[in-house]
Tab-separated table of C-alpha atoms in Angstrom:
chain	number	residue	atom	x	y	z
A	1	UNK	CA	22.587	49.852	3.519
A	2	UNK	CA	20.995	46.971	2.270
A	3	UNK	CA	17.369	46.935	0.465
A	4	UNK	CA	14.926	44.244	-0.846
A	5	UNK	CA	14.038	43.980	-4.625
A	6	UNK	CA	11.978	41.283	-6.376
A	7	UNK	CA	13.646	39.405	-9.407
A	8	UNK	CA	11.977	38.538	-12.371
A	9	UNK	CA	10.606	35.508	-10.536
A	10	UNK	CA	9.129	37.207	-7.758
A	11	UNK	CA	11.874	36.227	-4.801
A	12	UNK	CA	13.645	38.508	-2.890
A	13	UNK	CA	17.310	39.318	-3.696
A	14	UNK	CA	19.665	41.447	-1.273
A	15	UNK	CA	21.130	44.200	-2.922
A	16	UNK	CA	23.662	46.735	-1.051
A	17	UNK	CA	23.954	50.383	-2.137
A	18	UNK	CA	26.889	51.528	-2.530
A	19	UNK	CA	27.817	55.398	-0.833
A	20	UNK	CA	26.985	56.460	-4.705
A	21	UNK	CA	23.484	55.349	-4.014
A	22	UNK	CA	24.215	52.522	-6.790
A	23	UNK	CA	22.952	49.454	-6.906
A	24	UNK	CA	26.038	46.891	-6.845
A	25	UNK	CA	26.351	43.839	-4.594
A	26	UNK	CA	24.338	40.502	-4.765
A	27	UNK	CA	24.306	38.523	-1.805
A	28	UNK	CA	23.083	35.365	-3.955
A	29	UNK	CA	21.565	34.155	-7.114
A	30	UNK	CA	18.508	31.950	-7.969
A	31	UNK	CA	19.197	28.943	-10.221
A	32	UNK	CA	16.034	28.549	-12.072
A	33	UNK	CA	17.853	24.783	-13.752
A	34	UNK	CA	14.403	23.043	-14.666
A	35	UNK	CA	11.791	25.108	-12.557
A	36	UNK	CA	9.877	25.477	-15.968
A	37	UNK	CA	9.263	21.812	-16.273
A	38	UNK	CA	7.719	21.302	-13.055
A	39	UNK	CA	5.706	18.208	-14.651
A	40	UNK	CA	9.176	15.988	-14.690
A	41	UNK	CA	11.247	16.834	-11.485
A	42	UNK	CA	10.829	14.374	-9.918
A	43	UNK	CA	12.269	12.720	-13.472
A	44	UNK	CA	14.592	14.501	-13.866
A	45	UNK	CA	15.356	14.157	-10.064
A	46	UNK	CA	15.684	10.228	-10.414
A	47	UNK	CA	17.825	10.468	-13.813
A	48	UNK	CA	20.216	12.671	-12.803
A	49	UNK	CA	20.988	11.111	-9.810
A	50	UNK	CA	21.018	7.285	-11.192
A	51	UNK	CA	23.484	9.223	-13.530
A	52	UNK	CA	25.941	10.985	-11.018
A	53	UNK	CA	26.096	7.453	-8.734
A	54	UNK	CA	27.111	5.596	-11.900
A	55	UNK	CA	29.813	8.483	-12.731
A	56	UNK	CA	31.323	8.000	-9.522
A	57	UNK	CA	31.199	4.273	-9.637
A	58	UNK	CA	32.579	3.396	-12.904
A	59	UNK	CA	35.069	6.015	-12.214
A	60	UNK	CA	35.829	5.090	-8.913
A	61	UNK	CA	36.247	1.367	-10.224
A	62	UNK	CA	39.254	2.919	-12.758
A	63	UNK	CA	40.953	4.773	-10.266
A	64	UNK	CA	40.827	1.224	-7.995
A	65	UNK	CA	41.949	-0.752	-11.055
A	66	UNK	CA	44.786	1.186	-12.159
A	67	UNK	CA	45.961	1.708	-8.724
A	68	UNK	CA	46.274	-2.219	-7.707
A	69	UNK	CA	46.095	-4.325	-10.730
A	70	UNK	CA	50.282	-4.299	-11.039
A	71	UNK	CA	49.560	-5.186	-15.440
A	72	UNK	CA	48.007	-0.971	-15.315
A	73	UNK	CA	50.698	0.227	-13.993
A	74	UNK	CA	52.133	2.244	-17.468
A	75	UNK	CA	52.010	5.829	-17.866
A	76	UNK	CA	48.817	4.911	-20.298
A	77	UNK	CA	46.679	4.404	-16.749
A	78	UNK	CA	48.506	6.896	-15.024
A	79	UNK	CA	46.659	9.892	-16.986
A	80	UNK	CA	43.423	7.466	-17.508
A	81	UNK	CA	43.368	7.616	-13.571
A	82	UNK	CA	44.050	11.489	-13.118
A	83	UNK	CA	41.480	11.816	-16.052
A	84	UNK	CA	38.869	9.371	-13.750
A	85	UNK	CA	39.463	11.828	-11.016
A	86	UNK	CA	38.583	15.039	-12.757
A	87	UNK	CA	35.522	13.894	-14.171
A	88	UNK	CA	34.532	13.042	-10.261
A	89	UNK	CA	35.769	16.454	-8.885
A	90	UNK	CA	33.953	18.234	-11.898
A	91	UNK	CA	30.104	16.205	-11.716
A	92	UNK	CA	30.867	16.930	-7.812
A	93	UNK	CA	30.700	20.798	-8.123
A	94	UNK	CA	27.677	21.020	-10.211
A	95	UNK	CA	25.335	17.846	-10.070
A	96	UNK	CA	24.923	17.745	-5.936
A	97	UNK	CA	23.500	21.074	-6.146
A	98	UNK	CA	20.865	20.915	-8.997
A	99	UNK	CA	19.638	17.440	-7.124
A	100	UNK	CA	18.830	19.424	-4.332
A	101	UNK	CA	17.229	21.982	-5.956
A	102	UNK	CA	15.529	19.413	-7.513
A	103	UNK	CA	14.085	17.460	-4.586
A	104	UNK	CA	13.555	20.606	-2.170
A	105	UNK	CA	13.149	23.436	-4.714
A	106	UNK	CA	15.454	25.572	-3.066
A	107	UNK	CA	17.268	27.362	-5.652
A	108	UNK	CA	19.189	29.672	-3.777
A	109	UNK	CA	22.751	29.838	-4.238
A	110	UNK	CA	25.400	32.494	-2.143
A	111	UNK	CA	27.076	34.961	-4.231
A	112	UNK	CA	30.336	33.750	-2.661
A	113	UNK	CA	29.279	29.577	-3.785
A	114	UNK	CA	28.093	30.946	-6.979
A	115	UNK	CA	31.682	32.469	-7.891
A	116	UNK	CA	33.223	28.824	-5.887
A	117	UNK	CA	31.240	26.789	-8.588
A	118	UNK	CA	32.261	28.456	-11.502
A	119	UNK	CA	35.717	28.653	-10.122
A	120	UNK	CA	36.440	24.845	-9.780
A	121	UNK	CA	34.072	24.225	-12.996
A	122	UNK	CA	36.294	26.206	-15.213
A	123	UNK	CA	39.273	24.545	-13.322
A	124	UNK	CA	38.143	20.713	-13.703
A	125	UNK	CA	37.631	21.532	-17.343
A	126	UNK	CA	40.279	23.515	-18.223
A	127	UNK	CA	42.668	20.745	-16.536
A	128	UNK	CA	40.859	18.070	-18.638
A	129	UNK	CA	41.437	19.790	-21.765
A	130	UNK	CA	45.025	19.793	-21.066
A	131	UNK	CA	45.218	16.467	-19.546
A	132	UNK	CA	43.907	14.622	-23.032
A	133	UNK	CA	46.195	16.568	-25.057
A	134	UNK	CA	49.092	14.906	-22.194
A	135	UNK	CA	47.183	11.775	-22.845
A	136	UNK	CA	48.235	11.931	-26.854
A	137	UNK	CA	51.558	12.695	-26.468
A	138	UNK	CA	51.489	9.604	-24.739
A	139	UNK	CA	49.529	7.344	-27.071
A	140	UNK	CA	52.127	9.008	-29.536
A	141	UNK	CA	55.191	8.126	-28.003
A	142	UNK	CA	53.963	4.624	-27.672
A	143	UNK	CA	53.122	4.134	-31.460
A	144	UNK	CA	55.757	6.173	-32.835
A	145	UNK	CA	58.445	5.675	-30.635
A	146	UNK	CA	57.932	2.396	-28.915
A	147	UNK	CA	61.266	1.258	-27.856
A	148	UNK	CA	61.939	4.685	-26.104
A	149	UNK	CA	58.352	4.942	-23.962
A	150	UNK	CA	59.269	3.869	-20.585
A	151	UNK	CA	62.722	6.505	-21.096
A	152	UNK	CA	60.658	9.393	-22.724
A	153	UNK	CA	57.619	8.891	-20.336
A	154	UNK	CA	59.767	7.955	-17.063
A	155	UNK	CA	57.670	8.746	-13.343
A	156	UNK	CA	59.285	12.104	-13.314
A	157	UNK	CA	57.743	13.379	-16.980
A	158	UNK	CA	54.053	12.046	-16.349
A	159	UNK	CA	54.038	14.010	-13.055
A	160	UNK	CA	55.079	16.952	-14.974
A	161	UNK	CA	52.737	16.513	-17.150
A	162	UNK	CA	49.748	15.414	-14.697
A	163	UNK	CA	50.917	18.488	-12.653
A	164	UNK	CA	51.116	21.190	-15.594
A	165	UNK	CA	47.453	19.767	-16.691
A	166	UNK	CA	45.973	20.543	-12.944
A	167	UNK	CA	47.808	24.269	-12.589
A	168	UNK	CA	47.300	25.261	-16.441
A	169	UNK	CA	43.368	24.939	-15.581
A	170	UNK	CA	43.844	26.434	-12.148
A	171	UNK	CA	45.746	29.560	-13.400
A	172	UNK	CA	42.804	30.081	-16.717
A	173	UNK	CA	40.233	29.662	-14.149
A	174	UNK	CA	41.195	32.209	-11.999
A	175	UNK	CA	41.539	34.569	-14.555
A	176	UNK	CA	37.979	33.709	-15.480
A	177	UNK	CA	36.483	34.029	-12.895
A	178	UNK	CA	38.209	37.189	-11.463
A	179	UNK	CA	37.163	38.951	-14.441
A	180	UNK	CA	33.030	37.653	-14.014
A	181	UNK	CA	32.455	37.968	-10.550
A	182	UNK	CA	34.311	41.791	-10.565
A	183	UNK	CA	31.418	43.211	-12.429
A	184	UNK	CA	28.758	44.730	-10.881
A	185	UNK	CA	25.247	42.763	-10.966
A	186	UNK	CA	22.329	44.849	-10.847
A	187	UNK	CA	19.697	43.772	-13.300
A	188	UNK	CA	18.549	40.165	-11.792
A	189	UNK	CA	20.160	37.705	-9.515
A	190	UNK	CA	18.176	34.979	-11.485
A	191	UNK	CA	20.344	32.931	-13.657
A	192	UNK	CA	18.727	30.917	-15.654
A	193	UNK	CA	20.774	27.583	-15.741
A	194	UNK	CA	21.180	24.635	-13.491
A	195	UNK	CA	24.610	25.407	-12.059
A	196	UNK	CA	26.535	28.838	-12.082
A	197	UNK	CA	28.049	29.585	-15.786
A	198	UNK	CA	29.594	32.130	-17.309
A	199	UNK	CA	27.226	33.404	-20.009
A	200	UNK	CA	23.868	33.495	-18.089
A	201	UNK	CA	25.682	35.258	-15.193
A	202	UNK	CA	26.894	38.128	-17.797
A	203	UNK	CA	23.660	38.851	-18.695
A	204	UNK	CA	22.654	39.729	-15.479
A	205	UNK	CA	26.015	42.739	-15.418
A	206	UNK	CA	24.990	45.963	-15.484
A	207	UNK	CA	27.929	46.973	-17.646
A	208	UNK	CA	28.571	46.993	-21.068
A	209	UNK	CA	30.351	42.891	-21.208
A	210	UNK	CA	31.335	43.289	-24.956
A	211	UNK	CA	35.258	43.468	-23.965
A	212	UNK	CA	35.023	41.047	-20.927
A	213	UNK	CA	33.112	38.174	-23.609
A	214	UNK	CA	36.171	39.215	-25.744
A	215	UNK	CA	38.093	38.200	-23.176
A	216	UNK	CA	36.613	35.298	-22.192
A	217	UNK	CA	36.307	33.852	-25.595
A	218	UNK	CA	40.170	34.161	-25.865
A	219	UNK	CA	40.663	32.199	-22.753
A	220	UNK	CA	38.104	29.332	-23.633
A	221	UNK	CA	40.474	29.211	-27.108
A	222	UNK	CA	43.701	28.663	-24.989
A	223	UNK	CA	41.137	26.040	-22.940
A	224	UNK	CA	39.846	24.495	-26.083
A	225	UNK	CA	42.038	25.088	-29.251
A	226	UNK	CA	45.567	25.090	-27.509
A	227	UNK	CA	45.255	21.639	-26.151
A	228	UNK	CA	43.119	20.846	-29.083
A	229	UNK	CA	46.042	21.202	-31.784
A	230	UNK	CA	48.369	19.502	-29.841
A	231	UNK	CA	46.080	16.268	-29.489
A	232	UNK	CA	45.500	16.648	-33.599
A	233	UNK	CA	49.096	17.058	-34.675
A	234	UNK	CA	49.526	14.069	-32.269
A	235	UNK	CA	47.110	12.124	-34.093
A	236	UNK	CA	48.338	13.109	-37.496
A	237	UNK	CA	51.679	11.285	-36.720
A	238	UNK	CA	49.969	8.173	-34.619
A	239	UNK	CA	48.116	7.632	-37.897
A	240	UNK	CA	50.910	8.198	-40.409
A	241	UNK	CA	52.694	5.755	-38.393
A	242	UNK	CA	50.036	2.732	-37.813
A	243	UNK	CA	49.756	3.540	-42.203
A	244	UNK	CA	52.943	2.117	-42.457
A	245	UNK	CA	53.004	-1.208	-40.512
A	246	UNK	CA	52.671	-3.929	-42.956
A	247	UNK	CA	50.202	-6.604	-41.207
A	248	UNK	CA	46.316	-5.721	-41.238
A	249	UNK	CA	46.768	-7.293	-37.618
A	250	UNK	CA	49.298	-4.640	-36.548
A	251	UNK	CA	47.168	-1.682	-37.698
A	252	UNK	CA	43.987	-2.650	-35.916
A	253	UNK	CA	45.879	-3.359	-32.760
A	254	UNK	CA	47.566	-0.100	-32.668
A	255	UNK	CA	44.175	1.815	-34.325
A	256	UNK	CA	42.531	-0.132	-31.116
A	257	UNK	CA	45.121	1.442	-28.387
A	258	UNK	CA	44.515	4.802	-28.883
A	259	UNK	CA	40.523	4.416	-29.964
A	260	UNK	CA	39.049	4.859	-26.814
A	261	UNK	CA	40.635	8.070	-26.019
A	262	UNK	CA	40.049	9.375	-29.318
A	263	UNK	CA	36.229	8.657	-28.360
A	264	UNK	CA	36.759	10.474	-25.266
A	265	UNK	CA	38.504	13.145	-26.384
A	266	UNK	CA	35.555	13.630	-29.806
A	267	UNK	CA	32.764	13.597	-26.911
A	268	UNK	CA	34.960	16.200	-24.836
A	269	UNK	CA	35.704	18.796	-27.368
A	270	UNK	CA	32.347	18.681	-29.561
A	271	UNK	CA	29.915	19.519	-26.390
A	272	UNK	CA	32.466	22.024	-25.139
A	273	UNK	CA	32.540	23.912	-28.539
A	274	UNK	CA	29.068	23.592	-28.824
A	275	UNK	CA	28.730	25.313	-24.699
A	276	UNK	CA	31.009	27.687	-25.322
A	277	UNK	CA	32.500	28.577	-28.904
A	278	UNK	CA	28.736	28.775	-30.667
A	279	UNK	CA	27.824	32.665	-31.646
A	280	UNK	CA	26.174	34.434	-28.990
A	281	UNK	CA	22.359	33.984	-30.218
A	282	UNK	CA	22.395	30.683	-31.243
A	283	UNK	CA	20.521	28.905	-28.725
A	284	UNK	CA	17.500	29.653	-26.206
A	285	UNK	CA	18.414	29.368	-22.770
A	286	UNK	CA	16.382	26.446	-22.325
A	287	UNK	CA	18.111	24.474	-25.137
A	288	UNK	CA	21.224	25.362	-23.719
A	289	UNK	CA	20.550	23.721	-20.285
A	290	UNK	CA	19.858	20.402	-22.119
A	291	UNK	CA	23.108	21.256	-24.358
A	292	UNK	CA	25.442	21.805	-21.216
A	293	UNK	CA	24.202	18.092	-19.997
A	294	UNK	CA	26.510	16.678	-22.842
A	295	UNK	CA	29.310	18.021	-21.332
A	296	UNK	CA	28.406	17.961	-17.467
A	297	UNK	CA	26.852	14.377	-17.349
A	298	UNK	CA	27.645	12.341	-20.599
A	299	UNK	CA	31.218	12.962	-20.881
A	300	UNK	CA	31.771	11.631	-17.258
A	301	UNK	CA	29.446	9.019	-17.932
A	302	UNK	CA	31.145	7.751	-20.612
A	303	UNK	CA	34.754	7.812	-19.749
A	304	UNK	CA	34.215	4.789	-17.612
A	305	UNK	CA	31.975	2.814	-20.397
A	306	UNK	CA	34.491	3.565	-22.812
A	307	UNK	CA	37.494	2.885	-20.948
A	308	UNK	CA	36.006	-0.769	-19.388
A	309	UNK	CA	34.161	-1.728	-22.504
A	310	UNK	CA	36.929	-1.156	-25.407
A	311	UNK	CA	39.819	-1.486	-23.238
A	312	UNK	CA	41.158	-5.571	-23.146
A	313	UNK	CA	43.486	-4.557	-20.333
A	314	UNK	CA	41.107	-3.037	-17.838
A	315	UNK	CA	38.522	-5.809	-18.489
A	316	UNK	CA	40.842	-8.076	-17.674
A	317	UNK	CA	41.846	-6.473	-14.551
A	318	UNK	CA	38.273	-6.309	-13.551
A	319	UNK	CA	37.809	-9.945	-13.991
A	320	UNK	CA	40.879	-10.571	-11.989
A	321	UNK	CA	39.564	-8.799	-9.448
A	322	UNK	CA	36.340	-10.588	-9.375
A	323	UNK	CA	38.335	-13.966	-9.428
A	324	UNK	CA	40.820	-13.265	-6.750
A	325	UNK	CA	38.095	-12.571	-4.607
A	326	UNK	CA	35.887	-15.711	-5.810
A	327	UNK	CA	38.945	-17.793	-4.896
A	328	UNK	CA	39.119	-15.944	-1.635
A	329	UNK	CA	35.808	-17.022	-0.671
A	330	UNK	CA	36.017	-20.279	-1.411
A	331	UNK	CA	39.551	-20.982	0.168
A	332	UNK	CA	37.521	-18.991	3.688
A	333	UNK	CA	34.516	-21.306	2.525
A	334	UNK	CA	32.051	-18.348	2.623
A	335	UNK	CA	28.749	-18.620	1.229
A	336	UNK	CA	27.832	-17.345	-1.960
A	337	UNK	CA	26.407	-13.838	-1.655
A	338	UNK	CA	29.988	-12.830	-0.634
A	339	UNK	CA	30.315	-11.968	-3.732
């Protein structure tokens, strides 16, 4: 049987008893996300949205790049474009839904969409984490073992590598989220974030969590610190390495390959420490909403800046681009705006 309760916000939330006579079953959860700024959502509305079009712009424009432009095609732009897709799939599953919310103020979510968010969340992140670290073995091989990249990182290996990076955050995903959304939910169905994570929803359990956060702060280590050591040890060899070559000229150019994922991978790791290895109290839930937008919006955001700005070899394939097609339309002796 199902019965009506009121959550602490005053909606409705569907509840099923159980033949116990327990309360057990949600049928969805409320997203407050910024329903106690009502003053800016229309703000917040605007930036978020100017923000997701760019994400999937500049990282569209990557995937494009490396996929045509025939001086990209290296092992170096294989991962970049893997990496470009990841950060689309991952602002996908959380940003179209908070815009909504935003603009209708529906903040409804199904029990069964809650537990699909969190799912391919953890899974987008957990495969970037292991993606970068595939991305430093590769800056490594090509600093410390030039003349053998091409043979050590053939088509076959980055595949393997691309492939491992995808299932590793499948597999720690599922695990995750098996163990969440298997507890029974009984004090609220109001979670008070913007998208469906992890540590608001196990406040709302109406079990003791304590083992389960053990649990889960294992997992986020293997997500986090696994990948993490292999990207630093990794490093601590690039750098030994670019110590030793004699011309100023020939450090900064090989300091200057492997910069911009350095950048990329510093942005990654800090905000997703700061998420989800910080001690339990730390925060209020309202600075932790603003905190999770470093890793859900600015981390996407700035792959592509990073990666078009800093990097000589995609700027130059943009500008190719752009002239090939200038060319075009003057050889078809098209006006102007075709461009």
């Amino acid at each position: 049987m199902d019965i009506r309760v009121l959550d602490e916000g005053g909606a409705h939330m569907t509840k099923e008893r159980t033949p116990e006579g327990n309360l057990s079953a949600l049928s969805e959860f409320i997203l407050l996300g910024f329903s106690n700024f009502p003053h800016l959502q229309h703000l917040l509305f605007s930036v978020f949205l100017s923000t997701y079009l760019f994400t999937l712009a500049g990282n569209l424009l990557i995937i494009f790049l490396t996929h045509v432009d025939a001086a990209l095609q290296t092992p170096m732009y294989f991962f970049l474009r893997n990496l470009s897709f990841l950060e689309i799939c991952y602002t996908t599953v959380n940003i179209p839904k908070m815009l909504v919310s935003l603009r209708t103020g529906d903040r409804r979510m199904s029990f069964l969409g809650c537990a699909t968010q969190t799912y391919f969340s953890f899974s987008f992140g957990g495969s970037e984490c292991f993606l970068l670290a595939s991305m430093a073995y590769d800056r490594y091989v090509a600093i410390c073992n030039p003349l053998h990249y091409f043979v050590l990182l053939n088509k076959k290996t980055c595949n393997a590598l691309a492939a491992g990076s995808w299932l590793s955050g499948i597999l720690i995903s599922f695990g995750l989220t098996s163990m969440v959304f298997t507890l029974p939910f009984c004090r609220s169905n109001v979670i008070n974030h913007y998208y469906c994570d992890i540590p608001p929803l196990l406040k709302l359990a109406c079990v003791d969590t304590s083992l389960i956060e053990f649990c889960i702060f294992m997992l986020a280590l293997i997500f986090i610190a696994f990948p993490f050591v292999l990207i630093f040890l990794s490093y601590v060899r690039i750098v030994s390495t670019i110590l030793k070559i004699a011309s100023t000229e020939g450090r900064k150019k090989a300091f200057s390959t492997c910069s911009s994922h350095l950048i990329v991978v510093i942005l990654f790791y800090v905000s997703g420490c700061v998420i989800y290895l910080k001690p339990k109290a730390d925060y209020s839930p309202d600075t932790n909403k603003f905190l999770s937008l470093l890793y859900t919006f600015l981390t996407p955001i700035l792959n592509p800046i990073i990666y078009t700005l800093r990097n000589k070899e995609v700027k130059g394939a943009f500008w190719r681009l752009l002239g090939k097609r200038r060319f075009a339309c003057m050889k078809e002796v098209l006006p102007c705006h075709c461009l």
